[in-house]
Short mmCIF file of C-alpha atoms in Angstrom, two decimals:
data_model
loop_
_atom_site.label_atom_id
_atom_site.label_comp_id
_atom_site.label_asym_id
_atom_site.label_seq_id
_atom_site.Cartn_x
_atom_site.Cartn_y
_atom_site.Cartn_z
CA UNK A 3 2.65 22.76 12.59
CA UNK A 4 3.59 25.31 9.96
CA UNK A 5 5.98 27.50 11.37
CA UNK A 6 7.96 26.65 14.78
CA UNK A 7 9.96 23.89 13.82
CA UNK A 8 8.75 23.82 10.14
CA UNK A 9 8.34 20.62 7.60
CA UNK A 10 12.26 20.18 7.14
CA UNK A 11 13.27 19.55 10.91
CA UNK A 12 10.44 17.23 11.61
CA UNK A 13 11.73 15.11 8.58
CA UNK A 14 15.28 14.99 9.44
CA UNK A 15 16.29 11.54 8.92
CA UNK A 16 12.87 10.51 7.21
CA UNK A 17 13.92 10.64 3.82
CA UNK A 18 11.95 8.39 1.64
CA UNK A 19 13.10 5.00 1.90
CA UNK A 20 13.92 3.23 -1.36
CA UNK A 21 12.87 -0.49 -1.86
CA UNK A 22 13.97 -2.53 -4.58
CA UNK A 23 13.02 -6.10 -4.15
CA UNK A 24 14.45 -7.18 -7.58
CA UNK A 25 17.66 -9.90 -6.48
CA UNK A 26 16.16 -13.36 -6.26
CA UNK A 27 12.46 -12.64 -6.99
CA UNK A 28 12.08 -14.66 -9.99
CA UNK A 29 9.05 -16.61 -9.04
CA UNK A 30 5.41 -16.41 -7.81
CA UNK A 31 5.69 -16.43 -3.81
CA UNK A 32 4.19 -15.20 -0.62
CA UNK A 33 7.51 -13.61 0.24
CA UNK A 34 6.07 -12.63 4.00
CA UNK A 35 8.27 -11.81 6.64
CA UNK A 36 8.12 -10.94 10.53
CA UNK A 37 7.45 -6.93 11.24
CA UNK A 38 8.41 -5.21 14.13
CA UNK A 39 5.20 -3.39 15.93
CA UNK A 40 6.68 -0.24 15.71
CA UNK A 41 7.96 -0.29 11.87
CA UNK A 42 4.32 -1.03 11.48
CA UNK A 43 3.60 2.80 9.91
CA UNK A 44 6.29 4.45 7.95
CA UNK A 45 6.50 8.31 7.57
CA UNK A 46 8.77 10.27 5.42
CA UNK A 47 9.28 13.45 3.56
CA UNK A 48 6.29 12.38 1.19
CA UNK A 49 3.82 12.88 4.05
CA UNK A 50 2.49 16.09 3.12
CA UNK A 51 2.16 15.52 -0.72
CA UNK A 52 0.42 11.79 -0.18
CA UNK A 53 -2.10 13.71 2.35
CA UNK A 54 -2.70 16.06 0.13
CA UNK A 55 -3.32 13.78 -2.99
CA UNK A 56 -5.52 11.80 -0.53
CA UNK A 57 -8.15 14.61 0.46
CA UNK A 58 -8.75 15.72 -3.07
CA UNK A 59 -9.40 12.02 -4.24
CA UNK A 60 -11.64 11.73 -1.31
CA UNK A 61 -13.19 15.10 -2.10
CA UNK A 62 -13.50 14.57 -5.86
CA UNK A 63 -13.83 10.81 -5.87
CA UNK A 64 -15.04 9.30 -2.78
CA UNK A 65 -16.88 6.19 -4.41
CA UNK A 66 -13.90 5.10 -5.87
CA UNK A 67 -11.11 5.23 -3.30
CA UNK A 68 -13.57 4.69 -0.13
CA UNK A 69 -16.16 1.78 0.61
CA UNK A 70 -17.31 -0.64 3.60
CA UNK A 71 -19.82 -2.84 3.93
CA UNK A 72 -22.62 -2.57 6.67
CA UNK A 73 -21.67 -4.73 9.69
CA UNK A 74 -18.14 -3.44 9.11
CA UNK A 75 -18.17 -0.94 11.43
CA UNK A 76 -17.08 -2.04 14.47
CA UNK A 77 -13.77 -3.42 12.49
CA UNK A 78 -13.43 -0.21 11.38
CA UNK A 79 -13.65 1.22 14.75
CA UNK A 80 -10.89 -1.12 16.08
CA UNK A 81 -8.52 -0.42 13.14
CA UNK A 82 -9.16 3.59 13.87
CA UNK A 83 -8.67 2.77 17.91
CA UNK A 84 -5.30 1.19 17.19
CA UNK A 85 -4.26 3.38 14.53
CA UNK A 86 -4.92 6.60 16.76
CA UNK A 87 -2.58 5.01 19.80
CA UNK A 88 -0.32 4.04 17.40
CA UNK A 89 0.69 7.23 15.79
CA UNK A 90 0.18 9.12 19.36
CA UNK A 91 3.01 6.73 20.76
CA UNK A 92 5.65 6.58 18.12
CA UNK A 93 5.27 9.93 16.04
CA UNK A 94 4.22 12.30 18.97
CA UNK A 95 5.59 15.14 17.08
CA UNK A 96 3.47 14.53 13.79
CA UNK A 97 -0.14 14.09 16.09
CA UNK A 98 -2.04 15.62 18.54
CA UNK A 99 -5.04 14.49 20.13
CA UNK A 100 -7.37 16.34 22.64
CA UNK A 101 -10.40 14.77 23.51
CA UNK A 102 -12.50 13.85 20.55
CA UNK A 103 -10.38 15.92 17.80
CA UNK A 104 -7.12 14.75 16.18
CA UNK A 105 -4.64 17.04 14.40
CA UNK A 106 -2.19 15.92 12.35
CA UNK A 107 0.43 19.31 13.18
CA UNK A 108 2.68 19.01 10.05
CA UNK A 109 -0.50 19.73 7.94
CA UNK A 110 -2.99 21.70 10.49
CA UNK A 111 -5.75 19.00 9.62
CA UNK A 112 -8.06 18.58 12.51
CA UNK A 113 -11.39 15.98 12.28
CA UNK A 114 -13.93 15.41 14.96
CA UNK A 115 -13.40 11.52 15.57
CA UNK A 116 -17.01 10.72 16.62
CA UNK A 117 -18.35 12.31 13.21
CA UNK A 118 -17.24 10.08 11.05
CA UNK A 119 -19.84 7.22 10.59
CA UNK A 120 -17.06 4.77 8.81
CA UNK A 121 -14.10 5.13 11.10
CA UNK A 122 -11.89 3.83 8.58
CA UNK A 123 -12.11 6.67 6.42
CA UNK A 124 -10.55 8.77 9.22
CA UNK A 125 -7.74 6.28 9.42
CA UNK A 126 -7.06 6.48 6.07
CA UNK A 127 -6.70 10.14 6.04
CA UNK A 128 -4.10 10.08 9.06
CA UNK A 129 -1.00 7.85 6.96
CA UNK A 130 0.48 7.47 3.58
CA UNK A 131 -0.62 3.75 3.84
CA UNK A 132 -3.77 2.69 1.80
CA UNK A 133 -6.03 0.36 4.60
CA UNK A 134 -8.08 -2.56 3.49
CA UNK A 135 -9.83 -4.23 6.45
CA UNK A 136 -10.09 -8.32 5.91
CA UNK A 137 -12.83 -10.00 7.91
CA UNK A 138 -13.32 -13.95 8.20
CA UNK A 139 -16.94 -15.65 7.45
CA UNK A 140 -17.31 -19.11 6.73
CA UNK A 141 -13.71 -19.81 6.71
CA UNK A 142 -13.14 -17.47 4.18
CA UNK A 143 -11.70 -13.99 4.38
CA UNK A 144 -13.18 -10.97 2.64
CA UNK A 145 -12.95 -7.39 2.23
CA UNK A 146 -15.68 -5.65 4.29
CA UNK A 147 -13.90 -2.16 3.63
CA UNK A 148 -10.97 -0.28 2.41
CA UNK A 149 -9.31 3.22 2.19
CA UNK A 150 -7.87 2.93 -1.11
CA UNK A 151 -6.42 6.14 -2.80
CA UNK A 152 -3.40 4.89 -4.78
CA UNK A 153 -4.88 1.26 -6.14
CA UNK A 154 -2.81 -0.06 -9.25
CA UNK A 155 -5.16 -0.67 -11.80
CA UNK A 156 -7.72 -2.46 -9.86
CA UNK A 157 -11.51 -0.77 -8.65
CA UNK A 158 -12.41 -1.23 -4.65
CA UNK A 159 -15.80 -1.13 -5.85
CA UNK A 160 -15.18 -4.88 -7.93
CA UNK A 161 -13.55 -6.20 -4.72
CA UNK A 162 -15.77 -5.17 -2.02
CA UNK A 163 -17.30 -8.01 -0.23
CA UNK A 164 -14.99 -10.81 -2.29
CA UNK A 165 -12.65 -13.43 -0.56
CA UNK A 166 -9.30 -13.53 -1.03
CA UNK A 167 -9.25 -15.99 -4.16
CA UNK A 168 -11.55 -14.06 -6.18
CA UNK A 169 -9.92 -10.72 -4.95
CA UNK A 170 -6.08 -12.19 -6.39
CA UNK A 171 -8.59 -13.58 -9.42
CA UNK A 172 -6.13 -11.93 -12.19
CA UNK A 173 -2.84 -12.92 -10.53
CA UNK A 174 -1.27 -15.67 -12.65
CA UNK A 175 -1.12 -19.07 -10.95
CA UNK A 176 -2.93 -17.67 -7.50
CA UNK A 177 -5.22 -20.36 -6.79
CA UNK A 178 -2.22 -23.09 -7.72
CA UNK A 179 0.39 -21.55 -5.86
CA UNK A 180 -0.22 -18.55 -3.51
CA UNK A 181 -4.03 -19.50 -2.26
CA UNK A 182 -3.49 -22.19 0.53
CA UNK A 183 -0.09 -20.05 1.68
CA UNK A 184 -1.88 -17.07 2.38
CA UNK A 185 -4.99 -18.94 3.84
CA UNK A 186 -2.82 -20.39 6.15
CA UNK A 187 -0.57 -17.36 7.06
CA UNK A 188 -4.09 -15.36 8.09
CA UNK A 189 -5.41 -18.15 10.01
CA UNK A 190 -1.74 -18.35 11.68
CA UNK A 191 -1.09 -14.53 12.36
CA UNK A 192 -0.74 -13.28 15.85
CA UNK A 193 -1.70 -9.59 17.02
CA UNK A 194 1.96 -9.31 18.05
CA UNK A 195 3.66 -10.42 15.01
CA UNK A 196 2.73 -8.45 11.84
CA UNK A 197 4.09 -9.47 8.71
CA UNK A 198 5.23 -7.45 5.60
CA UNK A 199 6.12 -7.95 1.83
CA UNK A 200 6.94 -6.26 -1.19
CA UNK A 201 5.56 -6.34 -4.63
CA UNK A 202 6.74 -4.40 -7.88
CA UNK A 203 5.61 -2.96 -11.03
CA UNK A 204 6.89 -0.55 -13.80
CA UNK A 205 4.98 2.24 -14.73
CA UNK A 206 4.88 5.32 -17.41
CA UNK A 207 3.38 8.04 -14.79
CA UNK A 208 4.50 9.14 -11.03
CA UNK A 209 0.25 9.32 -10.36
CA UNK A 210 -0.26 7.81 -7.37
CA UNK A 211 -4.16 6.66 -8.38
CA UNK A 212 -3.93 4.55 -11.08
CA UNK A 213 -7.43 3.35 -11.32
CA UNK A 214 -8.35 0.38 -13.05
CA UNK A 215 -7.33 -0.01 -16.99
CA UNK A 216 -8.09 -3.03 -19.12
CA UNK A 217 -4.79 -2.01 -20.97
CA UNK A 218 -1.69 -0.56 -20.73
CA UNK A 219 0.51 0.93 -23.45
CA UNK A 220 2.64 2.74 -21.27
CA UNK A 221 3.32 5.73 -23.58
CA UNK A 222 4.87 8.07 -21.15
CA UNK A 223 8.39 9.46 -21.42
CA UNK A 224 10.03 7.95 -18.44
CA UNK A 225 9.49 4.87 -16.96
CA UNK A 226 8.85 4.43 -12.62
CA UNK A 227 9.22 1.58 -10.53
CA UNK A 228 6.37 1.74 -8.31
CA UNK A 229 6.59 -0.97 -4.92
CA UNK A 230 3.84 -1.48 -2.35
CA UNK A 231 4.92 -2.02 1.05
CA UNK A 232 2.29 -4.69 1.99
CA UNK A 233 1.86 -5.07 5.71
CA UNK A 234 -0.77 -7.52 8.26
CA UNK A 235 -2.09 -6.75 11.49
CA UNK A 236 -4.44 -8.80 13.33
CA UNK A 237 -6.96 -7.25 15.41
CA UNK A 238 -10.06 -8.98 17.20
CA UNK A 239 -12.57 -8.33 14.59
CA UNK A 240 -10.43 -8.31 11.48
CA UNK A 241 -6.72 -8.43 9.79
CA UNK A 242 -5.49 -5.20 8.33
CA UNK A 243 -4.00 -5.05 4.78
CA UNK A 244 -1.91 -1.83 4.97
CA UNK A 245 -0.42 -0.68 1.08
CA UNK A 246 2.18 2.18 1.08
CA UNK A 247 3.07 2.71 -2.33
CA UNK A 248 6.65 4.08 -3.14
CA UNK A 249 7.60 5.32 -6.86
CA UNK A 250 10.79 5.82 -8.04
CA UNK A 251 12.15 7.10 -11.41
CA UNK A 252 14.17 3.89 -13.10
CA UNK A 253 17.45 6.10 -13.23
CA UNK A 254 17.41 5.70 -9.66
CA UNK A 255 18.94 2.12 -10.79
CA UNK A 256 21.90 3.78 -11.81
CA UNK A 257 23.43 3.85 -8.13
CA UNK A 258 22.19 -0.06 -7.73
CA UNK A 259 23.68 -1.49 -10.82
CA UNK A 260 23.40 -5.50 -9.29
CA UNK A 261 19.80 -4.85 -8.84
CA UNK A 262 19.06 -3.06 -12.16
CA UNK A 263 20.63 -6.97 -13.42
CA UNK A 264 18.63 -8.50 -11.10
CA UNK A 265 15.44 -6.59 -12.47
CA UNK A 266 17.10 -7.07 -16.06
CA UNK A 267 16.80 -10.99 -15.01
CA UNK A 268 13.25 -10.86 -13.30
CA UNK A 269 11.85 -9.70 -16.54
CA UNK A 270 13.37 -12.01 -18.97
CA UNK A 271 11.96 -15.02 -16.70
CA UNK A 272 8.23 -13.35 -16.71
CA UNK A 273 5.82 -15.66 -17.97
CA UNK A 274 3.78 -14.04 -20.74
CA UNK A 275 0.96 -14.25 -18.32
CA UNK A 276 2.86 -12.40 -15.51
CA UNK A 277 3.90 -10.16 -18.02
CA UNK A 278 0.58 -9.05 -18.80
CA UNK A 279 -0.40 -8.79 -15.22
CA UNK A 280 2.42 -6.52 -13.85
CA UNK A 281 1.65 -4.37 -17.30
CA UNK A 282 5.62 -5.11 -18.40
CA UNK A 283 4.41 -6.72 -22.01
CA UNK A 284 3.74 -3.21 -24.02
CA UNK A 285 7.42 -2.20 -22.35
CA UNK A 286 9.64 -5.00 -22.22
CA UNK A 287 12.26 -4.25 -25.04
CA UNK A 288 12.14 -0.63 -23.69
CA UNK A 289 12.75 -1.60 -20.44
CA UNK A 290 15.59 -3.62 -21.16
CA UNK A 291 16.81 -0.81 -22.96
CA UNK A 292 17.07 1.14 -20.24
CA UNK A 293 18.41 -1.04 -17.72
CA UNK A 294 21.64 -1.30 -19.58
CA UNK A 295 22.16 2.37 -17.73
CA UNK A 296 24.86 3.34 -19.97
#
């Protein structure tokens, strides 16, 4: 709510968290850890700018950032209902619900909940995370709906309706090393015990929306660490895959020399295929020079 407390007082103690997952992360692995339910959604001082970027993308690029399959409505509704309960409980200063209306108090955005044919569309507008609904059919989990405003070089329409193994087809060695561990984790995931993992890449832009690019030349003046905090929560009709994207200038590692060393070791140990997947190959030498951090 503008005026009154003001944004700064709302965000006291809510500066952007720093996730730098480089230490001991040199092999392809699942890396999932347990997550407290209260830590499922993260809100910080980037809240307003993230939601403004989402609103703009949904206005100008809707078909690129939201998609759903017929029959996913019940799963979407459940996600929205559970998310609303969570936000109103854990962030009462940020959100207000009166009857069928939900308001983000910091941005003065208000929506009629029942007006959304796709409830996940509204859910995605409420938080900084992207939200992907995975449903099970014939022993396979597939992507049935997603609000994906901040993809990292992939297209939603290419993944919609696809099972997990096809969604991860670009990941080197995924079928051999991760397909079965991921499937087992999905099957064993309990509603009361969400999971979380971190994934990183290096980019040459602070832009959050990175649509599909077959090749990245990384010609920008500055390099950025792009970290995805990926969460998994089981609901009755689906598993919700949340993606919260964090961006840090490479210079942040000056304050963390051991992590800079860890990133350099990671980069040196990546296979050529993984370098291509993470878009490291075109900037590998430049990145290693910058990680000297003189």
